[in-house]
Coordinates of C-alpha atoms in Angstrom, one line a residue:
X14 CA -19.8 128.2 64.5
X15 CA -23.4 127.8 63.9
X16 CA -25.2 125.2 66.0
X17 CA -26.3 123.1 63.0
X18 CA -22.8 122.8 61.8
X19 CA -21.7 121.6 65.3
X20 CA -24.4 119.0 65.3
X21 CA -23.3 117.6 62.0
X22 CA -19.7 117.5 63.0
X23 CA -20.5 115.7 66.2
X24 CA -22.5 113.1 64.3
X25 CA -19.6 112.5 61.9
X26 CA -17.3 112.0 64.8
X27 CA -19.6 109.5 66.3
X28 CA -19.7 107.7 63.0
X29 CA -15.9 107.6 62.8
X30 CA -15.6 106.2 66.2
X31 CA -18.0 103.5 65.4
X32 CA -16.0 102.7 62.1
X33 CA -12.7 102.8 64.0
X34 CA -14.2 100.4 66.5
X35 CA -15.2 98.2 63.6
X36 CA -11.7 98.2 62.2
X37 CA -10.2 96.8 65.3
X38 CA -7.6 93.9 65.1
X39 CA -9.1 90.7 63.6
X40 CA -7.8 87.3 62.2
X41 CA -9.3 85.2 59.4
X42 CA -8.3 81.8 57.9
X43 CA -9.0 80.3 54.6
X44 CA -10.4 77.8 53.9
X45 CA -12.7 78.2 56.8
X46 CA -12.6 75.6 59.5
X47 CA -12.1 72.5 57.3
X48 CA -10.4 71.5 54.1
X49 CA -10.5 68.0 52.4
X50 CA -7.3 67.4 50.4
X51 CA -6.4 64.5 48.2
X52 CA -3.2 62.8 49.2
X53 CA -0.4 63.9 47.0
X54 CA -1.9 67.2 46.1
X55 CA -0.6 70.6 47.3
X56 CA -2.8 72.8 49.6
X57 CA -2.3 76.2 51.0
X58 CA -3.7 77.4 54.3
X59 CA -3.9 81.2 54.4
X60 CA -4.2 83.3 57.6
X61 CA -4.8 87.1 57.3
X62 CA -5.5 89.9 59.6
X63 CA -7.2 93.2 59.6
X64 CA -6.9 96.1 62.0
X65 CA -3.1 95.8 62.2
X66 CA -0.6 97.1 59.8
X67 CA 2.2 94.7 60.7
X68 CA 1.0 91.6 62.5
X69 CA 3.2 88.7 63.3
X70 CA 2.1 85.1 62.5
X71 CA 2.9 81.6 63.8
X72 CA 1.6 78.2 62.8
X73 CA 1.3 75.0 64.8
X74 CA -0.7 71.8 65.0
X75 CA -3.2 71.3 67.7
X76 CA -1.1 68.4 69.0
X77 CA 2.1 70.2 68.4
X78 CA 3.3 67.9 65.7
X79 CA 5.7 69.1 63.1
X80 CA 4.1 71.3 60.5
X81 CA 5.7 69.4 57.6
X82 CA 5.0 72.5 55.5
X83 CA 6.3 75.9 54.4
X84 CA 5.2 79.2 55.8
X85 CA 5.4 82.4 53.9
X86 CA 4.4 85.7 55.7
X87 CA 3.6 88.7 53.5
X88 CA 2.3 91.7 55.4
X89 CA -1.1 90.9 56.9
X90 CA -1.2 87.5 55.3
X91 CA 0.6 84.2 56.2
X92 CA 0.4 81.1 54.0
X93 CA 1.2 77.5 55.1
X94 CA 1.8 75.3 52.1
X95 CA 1.6 71.6 52.5
X96 CA 3.1 69.8 49.5
X97 CA 2.7 67.0 48.9
X98 CA -0.1 66.2 51.3
X99 CA 0.3 63.1 53.3
X100 CA -1.0 61.3 56.3
X101 CA 1.4 63.5 58.4
X102 CA -0.8 66.5 57.5
X103 CA -4.1 65.2 58.7
X104 CA -4.4 67.5 61.7
X105 CA -6.1 70.6 63.0
X106 CA -3.8 73.5 62.2
X107 CA -3.8 76.7 64.3
X108 CA -2.7 80.1 63.0
X109 CA -1.8 82.7 65.6
X110 CA -1.6 86.4 64.7
X111 CA -0.2 89.0 67.1
X112 CA -0.6 92.8 66.8
X113 CA 1.1 94.6 69.7
X114 CA -0.4 93.2 72.8
X115 CA -3.3 91.8 71.0
X116 CA -3.2 88.1 69.9
X117 CA -5.8 86.2 68.0
X118 CA -5.9 82.5 66.8
X119 CA -7.9 80.6 64.2
X120 CA -7.9 76.8 63.5
X121 CA -8.5 74.7 60.4
X122 CA -9.0 71.0 60.1
X123 CA -7.1 69.2 57.3
X124 CA -8.8 65.9 56.2
X125 CA -7.4 63.6 53.6
X126 CA -8.7 61.3 51.0
X127 CA -7.2 59.3 48.1
X128 CA -9.2 58.5 45.0
X129 CA -6.6 59.3 42.3
X130 CA -7.5 57.0 39.4
X131 CA -10.4 55.5 37.7
X132 CA -11.2 51.9 38.5
X133 CA -9.4 49.2 36.5
X134 CA -11.1 46.3 34.9
X135 CA -9.2 43.1 34.4
X136 CA -10.0 39.5 33.6
X137 CA -8.5 36.2 34.7
X138 CA -8.1 35.2 31.1
X139 CA -9.6 35.7 27.7
X140 CA -13.3 35.8 27.5
X141 CA -14.2 32.6 25.8
X142 CA -17.7 31.5 25.2
X143 CA -18.6 28.7 27.5
X144 CA -15.5 29.1 29.8
X145 CA -15.9 30.7 33.2
X146 CA -13.8 33.9 33.7
X147 CA -13.3 36.1 36.7
X148 CA -13.6 39.9 36.2
X149 CA -12.0 42.1 38.7
X150 CA -12.9 45.8 39.3
X151 CA -9.9 47.4 41.1
X152 CA -9.5 50.8 42.8
X153 CA -6.0 51.7 43.7
X154 CA -4.7 53.8 46.5
X155 CA -8.0 54.6 48.0
X156 CA -8.5 56.4 51.4
X157 CA -10.5 56.2 53.5
X158 CA -11.7 52.8 52.1
X159 CA -14.4 52.5 54.7
X160 CA -16.3 55.1 52.7
X161 CA -15.8 53.1 49.4
X162 CA -18.6 51.5 47.5
X163 CA -18.1 49.6 44.2
X164 CA -20.4 48.0 41.7
X165 CA -20.0 46.0 38.4
X166 CA -22.5 46.3 35.6
X167 CA -22.7 44.2 32.4
X168 CA -24.9 46.1 30.1
X169 CA -27.9 47.0 32.2
X170 CA -27.4 44.1 34.5
X171 CA -25.9 44.7 38.0
X172 CA -23.5 41.9 38.5
X173 CA -22.3 42.9 42.0
X174 CA -22.3 45.8 44.4
X175 CA -20.1 46.1 47.5
X176 CA -19.5 48.5 50.3
X177 CA -16.2 48.3 52.2
X178 CA -17.3 49.1 55.8
X179 CA -14.5 47.4 57.6
X180 CA -12.6 49.3 60.3
X181 CA -9.4 51.1 59.4
X182 CA -6.7 50.2 61.9
X183 CA -4.1 52.3 60.4
X184 CA -4.0 55.2 58.0
X185 CA -2.8 53.8 54.7
X186 CA -3.6 53.8 51.0
X187 CA -5.3 50.6 50.1
X188 CA -6.3 48.9 46.9
X189 CA -9.8 47.5 46.9
X190 CA -11.3 45.2 44.3
X191 CA -14.6 43.7 43.4
X192 CA -14.6 40.2 41.7
X193 CA -17.3 38.4 39.8
X194 CA -17.0 35.1 38.0
X195 CA -19.3 34.5 35.0
X196 CA -19.4 32.4 31.9
X197 CA -19.5 34.5 28.7
X198 CA -22.0 33.7 26.0
X199 CA -22.5 34.7 22.5
X200 CA -25.0 37.3 23.7
X201 CA -22.2 39.0 25.6
X202 CA -20.4 39.9 22.5
X203 CA -20.2 43.7 22.2
X204 CA -21.8 44.4 25.6
X205 CA -20.3 47.1 27.9
X206 CA -18.8 46.2 31.3
X207 CA -18.9 49.1 33.8
X208 CA -16.9 49.2 36.9
X209 CA -18.0 52.1 39.2
X210 CA -16.5 53.3 42.5
X211 CA -17.8 56.0 44.9
X212 CA -16.3 57.6 48.0
X213 CA -19.2 58.6 50.3
X214 CA -17.7 61.9 51.4
X215 CA -20.0 64.8 51.1
X216 CA -17.3 67.4 51.0
X217 CA -16.0 66.1 47.7
X218 CA -17.3 67.4 44.4
X219 CA -19.5 64.8 42.7
X220 CA -17.0 64.4 39.9
X221 CA -14.3 63.6 42.3
X222 CA -16.0 61.3 44.6
X223 CA -17.4 58.9 41.9
X224 CA -15.5 57.3 39.1
X225 CA -16.2 54.6 36.6
X226 CA -14.5 52.7 33.9
X227 CA -16.2 51.0 31.0
X228 CA -14.9 48.3 28.7
X229 CA -16.6 46.7 25.7
X230 CA -16.5 42.9 26.1
X231 CA -14.2 41.2 23.6
X232 CA -15.6 37.7 23.8
X233 CA -13.5 35.1 22.1
X234 CA -14.5 31.8 20.6
X235 CA -11.7 29.3 20.6
X236 CA -11.2 27.7 17.2
X237 CA -13.4 24.7 16.6
X238 CA -15.1 22.7 13.9
X239 CA -11.8 22.8 11.9
X240 CA -12.3 20.8 8.7
X241 CA -10.3 19.9 5.7
X242 CA -11.6 19.4 2.2
X243 CA -9.4 17.6 -0.3
X244 CA -9.8 17.8 -4.0
X245 CA -9.7 15.5 -5.8
X246 CA -8.9 12.8 -3.3
X247 CA -6.7 11.8 -0.4
X248 CA -5.5 8.9 -2.5
X249 CA -3.4 10.1 -5.4
X250 CA -1.5 8.7 -8.2
X251 CA 2.2 9.5 -8.4
X252 CA 2.6 12.7 -10.5
X253 CA -0.9 14.0 -9.7
X254 CA -1.9 17.2 -7.8
X255 CA -4.1 17.9 -4.9
X256 CA -5.7 21.0 -3.3
X257 CA -6.5 21.0 0.4
X258 CA -8.6 23.8 1.9
X259 CA -8.9 24.2 5.6
X260 CA -11.6 26.2 7.5
X261 CA -12.1 26.8 11.2
X262 CA -14.7 28.6 13.2
X263 CA -13.9 31.0 16.0
X264 CA -13.8 34.6 17.2
X265 CA -11.8 36.3 16.1
X266 CA -11.5 34.4 12.8
X267 CA -8.7 31.9 13.3
X268 CA -5.5 32.0 11.4
X269 CA -4.9 28.9 9.3
X270 CA -1.6 27.1 9.6
X271 CA -0.6 24.1 7.4
X272 CA 2.1 21.7 8.6
X273 CA 3.3 18.3 7.7
X274 CA 4.1 15.7 10.5
X275 CA 7.6 14.5 10.2
X276 CA 8.7 11.0 11.1
X277 CA 10.0 12.2 14.5
X278 CA 6.6 13.6 15.3
X279 CA 7.6 17.3 14.8
X280 CA 5.5 19.6 12.6
X281 CA 7.1 21.3 9.6
X282 CA 5.3 24.5 8.7
X283 CA 4.2 24.6 5.1
X284 CA 1.9 27.5 4.7
X285 CA -0.2 30.2 6.4
X286 CA -2.9 30.2 3.7
X287 CA -6.2 28.5 4.0
X288 CA -5.5 26.5 0.8
X289 CA -2.5 24.3 0.3
X290 CA -1.8 23.0 -3.2
X291 CA 0.7 20.2 -4.0
X292 CA 1.6 19.4 -7.5
X293 CA 3.6 16.7 -9.3
X294 CA 3.4 14.6 -6.2
X295 CA 5.8 11.8 -5.4
X296 CA 5.5 8.9 -3.0
X297 CA 7.7 10.9 -0.5
X298 CA 4.8 13.4 -0.3
X299 CA 2.6 10.7 1.4
X300 CA 2.0 11.5 5.0
X301 CA -0.1 13.3 7.6
X302 CA -0.9 16.9 6.8
X303 CA -2.1 19.0 9.8
X304 CA -4.3 22.1 9.6
X305 CA -4.5 24.3 12.7
X306 CA -7.0 27.1 13.3
X307 CA -5.3 29.6 15.8
X308 CA -6.6 32.7 17.5
X309 CA -6.0 34.3 20.9
X310 CA -8.4 31.9 22.6
X311 CA -6.7 28.8 21.5
X312 CA -6.2 26.5 18.6
X313 CA -8.0 23.6 17.0
X314 CA -6.2 20.9 14.9
X315 CA -7.3 18.4 12.4
X316 CA -5.3 16.3 10.0
X317 CA -5.6 14.3 6.9
X318 CA -3.4 11.6 5.5
X319 CA -2.4 11.8 1.9
X320 CA -1.3 8.6 0.2
X321 CA 0.5 9.0 -3.1
X322 CA 0.2 5.6 -4.6
X323 CA 1.5 3.8 -7.6
X324 CA -1.1 1.6 -9.4
X325 CA 0.2 2.4 -12.9
X326 CA -0.5 -0.7 -15.0
X327 CA -2.8 -3.6 -15.3
X328 CA -2.0 -6.9 -13.7
X329 CA -0.1 -9.5 -15.6
X330 CA -1.3 -13.1 -16.1
X331 CA 1.4 -15.7 -16.3
X332 CA 1.2 -19.5 -16.6
X333 CA 3.9 -22.0 -15.8
X334 CA 3.2 -23.8 -19.1
X335 CA 0.7 -24.7 -21.7
X336 CA -2.8 -25.5 -20.7
X337 CA -3.2 -29.2 -21.3
X338 CA -6.2 -31.1 -20.3
X339 CA -5.5 -33.0 -17.1
X340 CA -2.1 -31.5 -16.5
X341 CA -1.8 -29.3 -13.5
X342 CA -0.7 -25.7 -14.3
X343 CA 0.4 -22.8 -12.1
X344 CA -1.2 -19.5 -12.9
X345 CA 0.0 -16.2 -11.3
X346 CA -1.5 -12.8 -11.3
X347 CA 1.2 -10.1 -10.8
X348 CA 0.5 -6.5 -9.9
X349 CA 3.6 -4.4 -10.5
X350 CA 4.7 -1.2 -8.8
X351 CA 1.8 -0.9 -6.3
X352 CA 1.6 1.3 -3.2
X353 CA 0.3 1.0 -0.6
X354 CA 0.1 -2.7 -0.9
X355 CA -1.6 -3.2 2.4
X356 CA -4.7 -2.0 0.8
X357 CA -4.4 -4.3 -2.2
X358 CA -6.7 -7.2 -3.0
X359 CA -6.1 -9.6 -5.9
X360 CA -8.8 -11.9 -7.3
X361 CA -8.4 -14.6 -9.9
X362 CA -11.6 -15.6 -11.6
X363 CA -12.5 -18.2 -14.2
X364 CA -15.6 -17.0 -15.9
X365 CA -17.7 -15.7 -13.1
X366 CA -16.3 -18.1 -10.6
X367 CA -13.7 -16.9 -8.1
X368 CA -10.8 -19.3 -8.1
X369 CA -8.7 -17.5 -5.4
X370 CA -8.7 -14.2 -3.5
X371 CA -5.9 -12.6 -1.4
X372 CA -5.7 -9.5 0.7
X373 CA -2.2 -8.2 1.4
X374 CA -2.4 -7.0 5.0
X375 CA 1.3 -6.9 5.9
X376 CA 2.6 -3.7 7.5
X377 CA 4.1 -1.1 5.2
X378 CA 7.5 -0.6 6.7
X379 CA 8.7 1.9 4.2
X380 CA 7.4 3.8 1.2
X381 CA 8.4 1.8 -1.8
X382 CA 6.9 0.3 -4.9
X383 CA 6.3 -3.4 -4.6
X384 CA 5.1 -6.1 -6.9
X385 CA 2.5 -8.4 -5.4
X386 CA 1.6 -11.8 -6.8
X387 CA -1.3 -14.2 -6.4
X388 CA -0.6 -17.8 -7.4
X389 CA -2.6 -21.0 -7.7
X390 CA -2.6 -24.4 -9.4
X391 CA -5.5 -25.8 -11.2
X392 CA -6.2 -28.7 -13.6
X393 CA -7.7 -27.5 -16.9
X394 CA -10.5 -29.4 -18.5
X395 CA -12.0 -29.3 -22.0
X396 CA -14.9 -27.3 -20.5
X397 CA -12.5 -24.5 -19.7
X398 CA -11.8 -23.8 -23.4
X399 CA -13.3 -20.4 -24.3
X400 CA -13.7 -19.3 -20.7
X401 CA -12.1 -16.0 -19.7
X402 CA -9.5 -15.9 -17.0
X403 CA -9.7 -12.6 -15.1
X404 CA -7.0 -11.2 -12.9
X405 CA -8.5 -8.3 -11.0
X406 CA -6.6 -6.0 -8.6
X407 CA -8.3 -3.6 -6.3
X408 CA -7.0 -0.8 -4.0
X409 CA -9.5 -0.4 -1.2
X410 CA -9.4 3.4 -1.1
X411 CA -12.9 4.9 -1.2
X412 CA -11.6 8.4 -1.8
X413 CA -10.0 7.5 -5.0
X414 CA -12.2 8.7 -7.7
X415 CA -10.3 10.5 -10.4
X416 CA -8.1 7.5 -11.1
X417 CA -9.1 3.9 -11.4
X418 CA -8.8 2.0 -8.1
X419 CA -9.4 -1.2 -9.9
X420 CA -7.5 -2.7 -12.7
X421 CA -7.8 -6.1 -14.5
X422 CA -6.4 -8.2 -17.2
X423 CA -8.2 -11.0 -19.0
X424 CA -7.0 -14.0 -21.0
X425 CA -9.2 -16.4 -22.9
X426 CA -8.4 -20.0 -21.9
X427 CA -7.5 -22.4 -24.7
X428 CA -7.1 -25.9 -23.2
X429 CA -4.9 -28.1 -25.4
X430 CA -5.5 -31.8 -25.6
X431 CA -2.5 -33.9 -26.2
X432 CA -2.7 -36.3 -29.2
X433 CA -4.4 -39.5 -28.4
X434 CA -6.3 -42.4 -30.0
X435 CA -3.8 -42.4 -32.9
X436 CA -4.8 -45.1 -35.5
X437 CA -3.5 -46.3 -38.8
X438 CA -5.6 -47.7 -41.5
X439 CA -3.9 -49.6 -44.4
X440 CA -5.5 -50.2 -47.7
X441 CA -5.6 -52.7 -49.2
X442 CA -3.5 -54.6 -46.6
X443 CA -0.3 -54.5 -44.7
X444 CA 0.8 -57.6 -46.6
X445 CA 1.3 -57.0 -50.3
X446 CA 2.6 -58.6 -53.4
X447 CA 5.6 -56.9 -54.8
X448 CA 4.8 -54.3 -57.4
X449 CA 1.4 -53.4 -55.9
X450 CA 0.5 -50.1 -54.2
X451 CA -0.6 -49.3 -50.6
X452 CA -2.2 -46.4 -48.8
X453 CA -1.6 -45.9 -45.1
X454 CA -3.8 -43.3 -43.5
X455 CA -3.1 -42.0 -40.0
X456 CA -5.5 -40.1 -37.7
X457 CA -5.1 -38.7 -34.2
X458 CA -7.4 -36.9 -31.8
X459 CA -6.2 -33.7 -30.0
X460 CA -6.6 -30.0 -29.6
X461 CA -5.4 -28.3 -31.6
X462 CA -5.7 -30.9 -34.3
X463 CA -2.4 -32.9 -34.3
X464 CA 0.0 -32.6 -37.2
X465 CA 0.7 -36.0 -38.8
X466 CA 4.3 -37.1 -39.4
X467 CA 5.2 -40.4 -41.2
X468 CA 8.5 -42.0 -40.5
X469 CA 10.1 -45.4 -41.2
X470 CA 12.1 -47.2 -38.6
X471 CA 15.6 -48.2 -39.9
X472 CA 17.6 -51.2 -38.9
X473 CA 19.6 -49.1 -36.4
X474 CA 16.4 -48.0 -34.7
X475 CA 16.5 -44.5 -36.0
X476 CA 13.4 -43.0 -37.7
X477 CA 13.6 -41.8 -41.3
X478 CA 11.2 -38.9 -42.1
X479 CA 8.8 -39.7 -45.0
X480 CA 5.9 -37.3 -45.1
X481 CA 3.7 -34.8 -43.2
X482 CA 0.5 -35.8 -45.0
X483 CA -2.2 -37.8 -43.3
X484 CA -2.0 -40.5 -46.0
X485 CA 1.3 -42.2 -47.0
X486 CA 1.1 -43.8 -50.4
X487 CA 3.6 -46.4 -51.7
X488 CA 3.4 -47.4 -55.4
X489 CA 5.1 -50.2 -57.2
X490 CA 6.3 -51.6 -53.9
X491 CA 9.4 -53.7 -53.7
X492 CA 10.5 -56.2 -51.1
X493 CA 12.8 -53.5 -49.7
X494 CA 9.7 -51.5 -48.8
X495 CA 8.9 -54.0 -46.1
X496 CA 9.4 -52.8 -42.5
X497 CA 7.9 -50.8 -39.7
X498 CA 6.2 -47.5 -40.5
X499 CA 5.6 -45.0 -37.7
X500 CA 2.8 -42.4 -37.6
X501 CA 3.1 -39.6 -35.0
X502 CA 0.3 -37.2 -34.1
X503 CA 2.0 -34.0 -32.8
X504 CA 0.6 -30.7 -31.3
X505 CA 2.0 -28.3 -28.7
X506 CA 0.5 -30.4 -25.9
X507 CA 2.4 -33.5 -26.8
X508 CA 2.6 -36.5 -29.3
X509 CA 1.1 -39.9 -29.8
X510 CA 2.7 -42.7 -31.8
X511 CA 1.4 -45.7 -33.7
X512 CA 3.2 -48.3 -35.8
X513 CA 2.3 -50.7 -38.6
X514 CA 4.5 -53.4 -40.2
X515 CA 4.3 -53.5 -43.9
X516 CA 5.2 -56.8 -45.6
X517 CA 6.0 -57.0 -49.3
X518 CA 5.8 -60.5 -50.6
X519 CA 7.2 -62.1 -53.8
X520 CA 6.7 -65.6 -55.2
X521 CA 9.5 -68.0 -54.3
X522 CA 12.4 -68.0 -56.7
X523 CA 16.0 -68.9 -57.0
X524 CA 15.4 -72.3 -55.3
X525 CA 18.6 -74.4 -55.0
X526 CA 18.4 -78.1 -54.2
X527 CA 21.6 -79.9 -53.5
X528 CA 23.0 -83.1 -52.2
X529 CA 26.0 -82.8 -49.9
X530 CA 28.6 -83.9 -50.5
X531 CA 27.3 -85.2 -53.9
X532 CA 24.3 -86.6 -55.7
X533 CA 26.2 -89.8 -56.0
X534 CA 27.3 -91.5 -52.8
X535 CA 28.2 -94.9 -51.7
X536 CA 26.3 -97.1 -49.4
X537 CA 27.1 -96.2 -45.8
X538 CA 27.9 -92.7 -46.5
X539 CA 26.2 -89.7 -44.9
X540 CA 24.4 -87.3 -47.3
X541 CA 22.5 -84.0 -46.7
X542 CA 19.6 -83.0 -48.9
X543 CA 19.5 -79.1 -48.7
X544 CA 17.0 -76.8 -50.2
X545 CA 17.4 -73.0 -50.1
X546 CA 15.3 -70.1 -51.5
X547 CA 16.4 -66.6 -52.6
X548 CA 15.9 -63.5 -50.5
X549 CA 12.1 -64.0 -50.1
X550 CA 10.6 -63.6 -46.6
X551 CA 8.0 -65.9 -45.1
X552 CA 8.6 -68.8 -47.5
X553 CA 7.7 -72.4 -46.6
X554 CA 10.1 -75.1 -47.7
X555 CA 8.9 -78.8 -48.0
X556 CA 11.3 -81.7 -48.8
X557 CA 9.8 -84.8 -50.4
X558 CA 11.0 -88.1 -51.7
X559 CA 9.2 -89.1 -54.9
X560 CA 7.9 -92.6 -55.3
X561 CA 5.5 -94.4 -57.5
X562 CA 3.5 -95.4 -54.5
X563 CA 3.3 -91.8 -53.3
X564 CA 5.5 -88.9 -52.1
X565 CA 7.0 -89.0 -48.6
X566 CA 7.4 -85.7 -46.8
X567 CA 10.7 -85.6 -45.1
X568 CA 11.3 -84.2 -41.6
X569 CA 13.7 -81.5 -42.5
X570 CA 15.2 -78.8 -40.3
X571 CA 15.9 -75.5 -41.8
X572 CA 15.4 -76.9 -45.3
X573 CA 17.9 -79.8 -44.7
X574 CA 17.3 -83.5 -44.5
X575 CA 20.2 -85.7 -43.4
X576 CA 20.7 -89.3 -44.4
X577 CA 23.0 -91.2 -42.1
X578 CA 24.6 -94.4 -43.6
X579 CA 22.9 -94.2 -46.9
X580 CA 21.3 -97.4 -48.2
X581 CA 20.5 -98.4 -51.7
X582 CA 16.9 -97.8 -51.0
X583 CA 17.7 -94.1 -50.2
X584 CA 18.5 -93.6 -53.8
X585 CA 15.8 -91.8 -55.8
X586 CA 14.3 -88.5 -56.7
X587 CA 14.1 -85.8 -54.1
X588 CA 11.9 -82.7 -54.5
X589 CA 11.9 -79.3 -52.8
X590 CA 8.7 -77.2 -52.8
X591 CA 9.1 -73.5 -51.9
X592 CA 5.8 -71.6 -51.4
X593 CA 4.2 -68.6 -49.8
X594 CA 1.0 -66.7 -50.1
X595 CA 2.0 -65.5 -53.5
X596 CA 3.1 -68.7 -55.2
X597 CA 5.4 -71.7 -55.2
X598 CA 8.4 -73.2 -57.0
X599 CA 9.7 -76.8 -57.3
X600 CA 13.2 -78.2 -57.7
X601 CA 14.3 -81.9 -57.8
X602 CA 17.5 -84.0 -57.9
X603 CA 18.3 -87.7 -58.1
X604 CA 20.4 -89.3 -55.4
X605 CA 22.5 -92.3 -56.6
X606 CA 23.6 -94.7 -53.9
X607 CA 26.3 -97.3 -55.1
X608 CA 26.9 -100.6 -53.4
X609 CA 30.5 -101.5 -52.1
X610 CA 32.9 -104.1 -54.0
X611 CA 34.5 -107.2 -52.2
X612 CA 37.9 -107.7 -54.1
X613 CA 41.3 -107.3 -52.5
X614 CA 42.3 -104.3 -54.4
X615 CA 39.2 -102.5 -53.1
X616 CA 41.0 -101.5 -49.9
X617 CA 44.5 -100.9 -51.5
X618 CA 46.4 -98.3 -49.5
X619 CA 46.5 -95.8 -52.3
X620 CA 42.8 -96.1 -52.9
X621 CA 42.1 -95.9 -49.2
X622 CA 44.1 -92.7 -48.9
X623 CA 42.3 -91.2 -51.9
X624 CA 39.0 -92.2 -50.6
X625 CA 39.6 -90.8 -47.2
X626 CA 40.8 -87.5 -48.6
X627 CA 37.8 -87.1 -50.9
X628 CA 35.5 -88.1 -48.1
X629 CA 36.9 -85.2 -46.0
X630 CA 37.2 -82.5 -48.6
X631 CA 33.8 -83.0 -50.2
X632 CA 31.9 -82.7 -46.9
X633 CA 33.9 -79.8 -45.9
X634 CA 33.1 -78.0 -49.1
X635 CA 29.5 -79.0 -48.6
X636 CA 29.4 -77.6 -45.1
X637 CA 30.9 -74.3 -46.3
X638 CA 28.2 -73.9 -48.9
X639 CA 25.6 -75.0 -46.4
X640 CA 26.5 -72.5 -43.8
X641 CA 26.8 -69.7 -46.4
X642 CA 23.4 -70.4 -47.8
X643 CA 21.9 -70.9 -44.4
X644 CA 22.8 -67.4 -43.5
X645 CA 20.6 -66.2 -46.4
X646 CA 17.5 -68.4 -46.1
X647 CA 16.0 -71.0 -43.8
X648 CA 13.4 -73.3 -45.2
X649 CA 11.3 -76.3 -44.2
X650 CA 8.2 -75.0 -42.7
X651 CA 9.8 -71.9 -41.2
X652 CA 9.5 -68.2 -42.2
X653 CA 12.7 -66.9 -43.7
X654 CA 13.9 -63.5 -42.4
X655 CA 14.5 -61.2 -45.4
X656 CA 16.8 -58.3 -45.5
X657 CA 15.0 -55.0 -44.8
X658 CA 14.1 -52.9 -47.8
X659 CA 15.1 -49.3 -48.1
X660 CA 12.8 -46.6 -49.5

């Protein structure tokens, strides 16, 4: 073999020996020396050899704890799988590889951490403007927490930063939190809240060791300034309509709820619209209506009271009777079908002067129509005539605009004056001569002007109607027209009466002059001279005895003159004079007185009987005539009562 070839071959052999030495038995482990695993994950530790075709492997912990893993050997590679990784796996693991008599060992440290989730942001309540709230930034299941740092940002403002450097007594997953209390403002609306957490472990990839959560602040404004507008008014007439609109401020915009408060205090939901319309309202619709603005932050309530009232007609003025001057009268002002009457005021005015006012302040126990009344008594005077009596009713409800809240009735006063100062004027006189005429005129003061009625009083006291004219005229009067005439002034306020006596006179007539029992008597007899006049009132009768030396007026009674025991000198002419204002009439008779005879036959029994009989009969007849005539007429200086005339 050539020397050059031998040299080259030798060099190659040396190189092979060097390579064979470099391919001696070796052990390697992956990952090298240390691995950081997140609790709960799965990790694999791989041990491999070189320089041995069929090595054998074994795994153990440095403190001979259980492996708590699965080993798979495949040729020159052995894999220890830990799944899931827990605190029992935080050891230093040793892999031993044996090839023949050669043994090699490698170790690897398994360190753990837990940072599985992003931080959580929570609030102690809704974020309401003006109300403090606590925000919590929370990191769950963190390990090791002594390497944890957390911060809380609101927008660009760092609210808080905290490092958890306390000692760990035991290995455990812990939840750590960062809390900040703040008061939201309107400026916070829409800002971003950032909760950041970082584990200060260099071996962890940046994305794994730092996490953050962001949340846009949803700031709420609790409903407020809730207002109700009512159109046309909170005071309504029965049958009317009303529209109520409710608005409320808040964030988010509050939902509007309409309810009516029931008698038991509960609320009856009516509508979820901002506008509530009620039509054809009745009194039962009166009550308290509640509007609520509601959102997640709270609710705000306001209410309005609707009063459906009845004030449908004007007041009524009533009086207890006619207005008569000086007579008290009761006047009332009635307001029918009114509600609510506790807001009612009634005034009674005369002209511009308030006579009486009343407010009805009683409690309204139930919803019902009532009639209210104002009464008073006053005494009318003549100055009140023409004045206006005003009954005015008011409902003191300021909101009432579309319907009248004031009604009134008026009545012009007319004060009556009862008839008075009734007078009668008679022309020419109340004493007349028969056949003449007379005018009797009656007047009476009063308001309205009294009506005149003429009547005549009959013998039984009743009044006989004659005329309605002011003047009563009698023509061609007769004695029967004499009597009492009555004039009455009458109006609706009363009556007034006046009387006048009318006397119709005639000249004396039908005079009768008699001697009773006879015009011829005997001496010693009794004789009556009687004078009567016909049916003529107020006639004077004078009895005289005529003589040549002069007439002698006899003292007569009722037109009679009595002569007791007539003497011869009583004989003569007797005269009766009957007179009144109209005229006179005379009558006369001659009385004969005979002397008595003294012979024996004068007192014979027969003659004595006859004489006695005649002396009894004749006076009796005379007395009968006397009393009959006396019933018709009395004379001798006395007025004779005449029979009343009839018209």
